[in-house]
Short mmCIF file of N, CA and C in Angstrom, two decimals:
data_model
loop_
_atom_site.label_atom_id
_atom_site.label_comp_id
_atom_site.label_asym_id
_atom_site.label_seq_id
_atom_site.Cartn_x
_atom_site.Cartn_y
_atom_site.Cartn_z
N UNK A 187 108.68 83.32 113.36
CA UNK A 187 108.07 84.09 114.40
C UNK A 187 106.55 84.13 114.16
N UNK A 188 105.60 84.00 115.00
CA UNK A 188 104.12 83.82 115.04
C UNK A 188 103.82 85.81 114.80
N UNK A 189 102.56 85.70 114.57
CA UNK A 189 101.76 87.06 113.94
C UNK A 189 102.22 87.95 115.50
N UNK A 190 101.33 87.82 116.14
CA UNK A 190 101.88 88.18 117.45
C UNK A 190 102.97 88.89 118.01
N UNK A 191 104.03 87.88 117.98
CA UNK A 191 105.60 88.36 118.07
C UNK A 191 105.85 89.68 117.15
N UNK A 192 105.22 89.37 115.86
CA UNK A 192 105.60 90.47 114.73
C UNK A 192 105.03 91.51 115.23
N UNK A 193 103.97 91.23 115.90
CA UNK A 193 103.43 92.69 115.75
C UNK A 193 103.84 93.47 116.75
N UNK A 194 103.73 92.75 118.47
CA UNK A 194 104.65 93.34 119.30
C UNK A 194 105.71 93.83 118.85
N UNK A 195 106.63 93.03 118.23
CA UNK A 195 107.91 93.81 117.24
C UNK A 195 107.93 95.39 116.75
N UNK A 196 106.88 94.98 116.01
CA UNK A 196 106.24 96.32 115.21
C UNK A 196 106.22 97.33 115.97
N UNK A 197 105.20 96.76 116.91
CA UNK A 197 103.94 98.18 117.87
C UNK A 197 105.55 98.66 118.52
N UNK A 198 106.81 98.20 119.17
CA UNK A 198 107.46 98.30 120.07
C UNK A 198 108.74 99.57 119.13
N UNK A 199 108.97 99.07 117.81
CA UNK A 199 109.54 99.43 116.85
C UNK A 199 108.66 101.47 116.45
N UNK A 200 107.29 101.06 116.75
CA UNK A 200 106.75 102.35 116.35
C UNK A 200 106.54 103.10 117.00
N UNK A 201 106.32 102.89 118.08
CA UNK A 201 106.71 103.34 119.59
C UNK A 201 108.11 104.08 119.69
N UNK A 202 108.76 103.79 119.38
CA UNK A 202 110.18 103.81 119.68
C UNK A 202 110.42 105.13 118.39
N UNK A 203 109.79 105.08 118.01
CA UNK A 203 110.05 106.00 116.46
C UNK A 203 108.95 107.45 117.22
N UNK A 204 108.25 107.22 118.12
CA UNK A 204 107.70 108.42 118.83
C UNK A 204 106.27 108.81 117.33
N UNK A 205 105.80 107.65 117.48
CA UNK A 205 104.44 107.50 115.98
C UNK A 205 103.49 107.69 116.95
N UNK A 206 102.23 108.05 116.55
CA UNK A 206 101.53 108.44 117.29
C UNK A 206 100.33 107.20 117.18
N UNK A 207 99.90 106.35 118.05
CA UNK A 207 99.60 105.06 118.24
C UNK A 207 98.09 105.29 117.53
N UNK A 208 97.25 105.94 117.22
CA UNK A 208 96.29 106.27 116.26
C UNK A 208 96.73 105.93 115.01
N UNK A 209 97.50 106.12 114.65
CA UNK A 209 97.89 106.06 113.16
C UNK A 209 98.87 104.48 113.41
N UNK A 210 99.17 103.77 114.14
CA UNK A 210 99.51 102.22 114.20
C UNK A 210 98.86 101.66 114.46
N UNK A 211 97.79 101.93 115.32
CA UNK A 211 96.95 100.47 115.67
C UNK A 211 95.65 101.77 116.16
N UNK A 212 94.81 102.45 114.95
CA UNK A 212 93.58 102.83 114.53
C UNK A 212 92.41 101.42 115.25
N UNK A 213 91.47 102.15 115.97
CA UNK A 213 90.21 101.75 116.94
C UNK A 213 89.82 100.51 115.77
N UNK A 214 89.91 100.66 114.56
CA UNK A 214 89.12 99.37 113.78
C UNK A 214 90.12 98.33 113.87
N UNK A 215 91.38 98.98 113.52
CA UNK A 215 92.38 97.60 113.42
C UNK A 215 92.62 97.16 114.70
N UNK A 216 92.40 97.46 115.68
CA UNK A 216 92.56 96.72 117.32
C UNK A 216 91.15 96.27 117.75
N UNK A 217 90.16 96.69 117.30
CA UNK A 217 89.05 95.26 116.60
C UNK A 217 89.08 94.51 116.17
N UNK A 218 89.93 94.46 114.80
CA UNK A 218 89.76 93.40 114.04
C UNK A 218 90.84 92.26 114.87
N UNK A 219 92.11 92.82 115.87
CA UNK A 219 92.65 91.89 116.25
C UNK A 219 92.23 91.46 117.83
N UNK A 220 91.71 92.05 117.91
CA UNK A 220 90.12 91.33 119.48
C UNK A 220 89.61 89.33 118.37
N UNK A 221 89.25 90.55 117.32
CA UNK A 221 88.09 89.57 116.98
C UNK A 221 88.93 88.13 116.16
N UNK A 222 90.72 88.56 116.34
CA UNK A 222 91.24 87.38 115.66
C UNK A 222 92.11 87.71 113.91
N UNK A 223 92.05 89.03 113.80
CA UNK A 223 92.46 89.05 112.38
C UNK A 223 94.19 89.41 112.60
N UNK A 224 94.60 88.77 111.77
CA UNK A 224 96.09 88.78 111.37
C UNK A 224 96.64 89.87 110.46
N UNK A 225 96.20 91.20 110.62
CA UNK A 225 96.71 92.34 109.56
C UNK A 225 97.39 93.00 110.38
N UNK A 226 98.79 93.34 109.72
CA UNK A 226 100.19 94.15 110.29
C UNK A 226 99.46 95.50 110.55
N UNK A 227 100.29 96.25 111.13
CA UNK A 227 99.93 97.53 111.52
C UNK A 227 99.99 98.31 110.89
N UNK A 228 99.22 99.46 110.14
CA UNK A 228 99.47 100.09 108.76
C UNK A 228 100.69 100.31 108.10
N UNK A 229 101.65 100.80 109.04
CA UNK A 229 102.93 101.11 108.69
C UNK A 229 103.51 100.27 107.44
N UNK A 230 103.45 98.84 108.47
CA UNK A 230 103.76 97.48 107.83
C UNK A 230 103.04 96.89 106.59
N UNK A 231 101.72 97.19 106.59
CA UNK A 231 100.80 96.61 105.71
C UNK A 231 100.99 96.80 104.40
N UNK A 232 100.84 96.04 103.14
CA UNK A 232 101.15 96.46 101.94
C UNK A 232 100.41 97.43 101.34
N UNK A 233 100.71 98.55 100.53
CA UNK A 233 99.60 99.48 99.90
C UNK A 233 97.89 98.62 99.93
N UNK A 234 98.30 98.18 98.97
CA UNK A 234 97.19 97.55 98.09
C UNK A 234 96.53 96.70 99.94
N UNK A 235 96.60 96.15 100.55
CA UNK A 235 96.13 95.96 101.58
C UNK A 235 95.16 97.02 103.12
N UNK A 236 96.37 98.01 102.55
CA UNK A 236 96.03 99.26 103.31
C UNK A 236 94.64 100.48 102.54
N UNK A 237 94.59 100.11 101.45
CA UNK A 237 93.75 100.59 100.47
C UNK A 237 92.64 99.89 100.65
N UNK A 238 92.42 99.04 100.92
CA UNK A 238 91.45 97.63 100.84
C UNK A 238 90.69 98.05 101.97
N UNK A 239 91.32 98.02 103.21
CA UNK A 239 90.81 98.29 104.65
C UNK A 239 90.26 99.45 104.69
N UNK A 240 90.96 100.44 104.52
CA UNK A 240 90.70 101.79 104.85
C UNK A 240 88.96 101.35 103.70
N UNK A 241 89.37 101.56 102.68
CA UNK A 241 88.23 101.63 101.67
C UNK A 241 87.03 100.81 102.19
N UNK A 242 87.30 99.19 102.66
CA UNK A 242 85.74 98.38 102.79
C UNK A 242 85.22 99.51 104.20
N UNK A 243 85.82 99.85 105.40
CA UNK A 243 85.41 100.76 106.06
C UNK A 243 84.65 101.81 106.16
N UNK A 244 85.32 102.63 105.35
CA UNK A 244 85.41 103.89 105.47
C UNK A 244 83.71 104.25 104.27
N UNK A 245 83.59 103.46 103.18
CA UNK A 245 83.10 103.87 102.16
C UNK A 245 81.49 103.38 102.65
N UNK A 246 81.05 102.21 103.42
CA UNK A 246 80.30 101.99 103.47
C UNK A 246 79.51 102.88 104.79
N UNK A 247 80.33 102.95 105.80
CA UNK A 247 80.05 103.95 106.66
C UNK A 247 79.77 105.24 106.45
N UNK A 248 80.28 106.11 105.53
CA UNK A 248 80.32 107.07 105.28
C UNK A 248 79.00 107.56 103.91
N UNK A 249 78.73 105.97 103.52
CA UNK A 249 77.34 106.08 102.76
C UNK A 249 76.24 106.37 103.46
N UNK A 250 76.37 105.33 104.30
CA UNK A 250 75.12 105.15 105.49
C UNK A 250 74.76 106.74 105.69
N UNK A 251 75.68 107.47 106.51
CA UNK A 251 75.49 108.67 106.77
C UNK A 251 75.03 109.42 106.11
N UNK A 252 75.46 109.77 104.77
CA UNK A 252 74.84 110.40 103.77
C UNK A 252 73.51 110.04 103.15
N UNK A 253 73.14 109.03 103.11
CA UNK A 253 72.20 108.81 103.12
C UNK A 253 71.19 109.15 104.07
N UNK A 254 71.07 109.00 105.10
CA UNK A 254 70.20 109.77 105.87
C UNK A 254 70.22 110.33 106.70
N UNK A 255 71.60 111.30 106.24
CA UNK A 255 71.93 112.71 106.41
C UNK A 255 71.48 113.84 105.16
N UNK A 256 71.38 113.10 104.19
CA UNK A 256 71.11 113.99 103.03
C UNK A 256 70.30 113.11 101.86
N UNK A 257 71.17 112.35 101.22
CA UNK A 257 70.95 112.04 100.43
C UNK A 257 69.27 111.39 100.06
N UNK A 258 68.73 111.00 101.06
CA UNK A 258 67.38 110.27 100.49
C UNK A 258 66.59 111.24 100.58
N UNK A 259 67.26 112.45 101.06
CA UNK A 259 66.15 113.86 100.92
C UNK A 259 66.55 114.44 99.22
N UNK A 260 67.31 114.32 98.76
CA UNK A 260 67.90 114.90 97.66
C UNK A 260 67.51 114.38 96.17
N UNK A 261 66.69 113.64 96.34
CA UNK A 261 65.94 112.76 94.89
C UNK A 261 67.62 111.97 94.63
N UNK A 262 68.35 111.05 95.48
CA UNK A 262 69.46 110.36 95.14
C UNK A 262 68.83 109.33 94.38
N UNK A 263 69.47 108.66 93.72
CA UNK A 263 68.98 106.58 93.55
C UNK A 263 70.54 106.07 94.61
N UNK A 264 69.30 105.03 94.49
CA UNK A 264 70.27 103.91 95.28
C UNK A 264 71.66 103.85 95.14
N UNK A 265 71.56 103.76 93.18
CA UNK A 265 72.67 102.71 92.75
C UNK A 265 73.76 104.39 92.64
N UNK A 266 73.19 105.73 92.34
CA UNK A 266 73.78 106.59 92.54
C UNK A 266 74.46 106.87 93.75
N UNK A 267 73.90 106.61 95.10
CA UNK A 267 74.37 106.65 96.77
C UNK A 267 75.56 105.71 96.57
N UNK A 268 75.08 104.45 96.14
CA UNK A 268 75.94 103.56 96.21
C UNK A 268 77.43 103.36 95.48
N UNK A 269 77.67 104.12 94.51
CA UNK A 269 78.86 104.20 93.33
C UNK A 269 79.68 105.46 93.97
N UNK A 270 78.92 106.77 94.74
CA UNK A 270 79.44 107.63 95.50
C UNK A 270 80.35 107.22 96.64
N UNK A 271 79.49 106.40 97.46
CA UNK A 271 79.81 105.41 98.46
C UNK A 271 81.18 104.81 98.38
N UNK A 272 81.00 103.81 96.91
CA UNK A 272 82.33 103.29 97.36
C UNK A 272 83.91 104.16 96.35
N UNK A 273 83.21 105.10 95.76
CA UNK A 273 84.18 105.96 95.15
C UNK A 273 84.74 106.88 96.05
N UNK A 274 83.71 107.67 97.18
CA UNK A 274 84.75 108.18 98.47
C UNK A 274 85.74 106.96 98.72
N UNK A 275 84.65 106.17 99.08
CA UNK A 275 86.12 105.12 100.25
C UNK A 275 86.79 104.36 99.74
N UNK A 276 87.03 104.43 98.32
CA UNK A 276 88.24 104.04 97.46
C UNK A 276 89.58 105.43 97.95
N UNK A 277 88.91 106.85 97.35
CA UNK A 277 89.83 107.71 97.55
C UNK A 277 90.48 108.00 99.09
N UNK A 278 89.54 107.64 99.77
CA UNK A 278 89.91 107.50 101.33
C UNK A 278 90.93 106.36 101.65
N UNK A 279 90.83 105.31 101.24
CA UNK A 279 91.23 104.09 100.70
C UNK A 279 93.42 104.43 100.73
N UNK A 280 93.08 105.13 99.41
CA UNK A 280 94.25 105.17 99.12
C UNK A 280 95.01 106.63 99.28
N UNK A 281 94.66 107.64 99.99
CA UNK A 281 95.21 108.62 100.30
C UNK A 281 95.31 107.73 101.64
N UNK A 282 95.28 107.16 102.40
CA UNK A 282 95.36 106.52 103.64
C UNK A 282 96.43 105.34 103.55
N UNK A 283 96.65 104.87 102.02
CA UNK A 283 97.64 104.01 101.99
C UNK A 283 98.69 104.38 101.71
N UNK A 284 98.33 106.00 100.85
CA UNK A 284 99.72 106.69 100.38
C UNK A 284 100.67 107.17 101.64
N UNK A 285 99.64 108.27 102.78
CA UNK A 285 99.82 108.82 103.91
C UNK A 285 100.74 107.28 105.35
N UNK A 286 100.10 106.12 104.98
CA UNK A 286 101.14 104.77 105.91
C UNK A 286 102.24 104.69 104.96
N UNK A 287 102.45 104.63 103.64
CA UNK A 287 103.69 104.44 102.57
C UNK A 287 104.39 105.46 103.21
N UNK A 288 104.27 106.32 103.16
CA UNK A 288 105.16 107.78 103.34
C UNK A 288 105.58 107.99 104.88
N UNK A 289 104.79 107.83 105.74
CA UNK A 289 105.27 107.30 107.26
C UNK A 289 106.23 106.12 106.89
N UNK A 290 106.34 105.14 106.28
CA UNK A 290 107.59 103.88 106.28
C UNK A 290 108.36 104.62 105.82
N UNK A 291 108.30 105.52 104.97
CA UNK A 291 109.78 105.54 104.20
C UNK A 291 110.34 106.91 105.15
N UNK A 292 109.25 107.66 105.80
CA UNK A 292 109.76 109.14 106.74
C UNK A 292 110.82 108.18 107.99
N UNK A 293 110.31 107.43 108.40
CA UNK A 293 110.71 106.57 110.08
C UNK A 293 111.59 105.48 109.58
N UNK A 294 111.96 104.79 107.92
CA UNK A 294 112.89 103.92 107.85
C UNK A 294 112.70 102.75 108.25
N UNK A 295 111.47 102.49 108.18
CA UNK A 295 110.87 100.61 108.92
C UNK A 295 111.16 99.62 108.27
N UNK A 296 111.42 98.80 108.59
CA UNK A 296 111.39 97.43 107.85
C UNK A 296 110.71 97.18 106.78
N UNK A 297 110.51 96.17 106.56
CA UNK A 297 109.49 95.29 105.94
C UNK A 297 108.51 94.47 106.65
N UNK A 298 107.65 94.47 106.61
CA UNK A 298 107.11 93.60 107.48
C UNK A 298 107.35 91.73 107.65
N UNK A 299 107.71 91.54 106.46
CA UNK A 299 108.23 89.61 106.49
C UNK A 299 109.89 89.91 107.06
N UNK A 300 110.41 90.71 107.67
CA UNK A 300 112.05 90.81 107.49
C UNK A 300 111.77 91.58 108.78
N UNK A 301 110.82 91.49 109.62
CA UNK A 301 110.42 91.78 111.21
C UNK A 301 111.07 90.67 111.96
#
């Protein structure tokens, strides 16, 4: 079955489970599949995958802000903004991969290769 099929599968599967379509197909991940990317829908996605995303996202965005929201007023360094940066959006990261783990096992989903 092509990426596609799976995911219709999926989206139709999570739907059906009454999931609330924010938390399956989140404004970045229906970007990334505009723009062509092949990543399952969190539910489906592997931890360590779901950790990855949430984190390259979340951590660099959320620097930006602080930074000149606060931080370059605050005598920060760079490399200090920057280790903050990606240490939020690690923990964002993976409370976000724990929170899709725990939705699969609450709703009883598949696997995603066994879609």
């Amino acid at each position: 079955m092509t990426f596609e099929g799976k995911k219709k599968k999926a989206i139709a599967l999570l739907e059906e489970k009454k999931m609330w379509r924010s938390n399956y197909a989140p404004p970045i991940l229906r970007l990334c599949w505009k723009l062509g990317g092949k990543v399952p829908p969190p539910p489906f996605a592997p931890f360590w995958l779901n950790t990855l995303l949430y984190t390259a996202w979340f951590g660099p965005l959320w620097g930006v802000i602080m930074w000149f929201s606060h931080w370059q007023h605050q005598d920060f360094s760079v490399l200090r903004a920057v280790s903050t940066a990606l240490l939020t959006g690690l923990l964002f990261g993976i409370s976000m991969a724990l929170f899709h783990y725990w939705g699969r096992w609450k709703n009883k989903l598949p696997d995603w290769k066994s879609l």
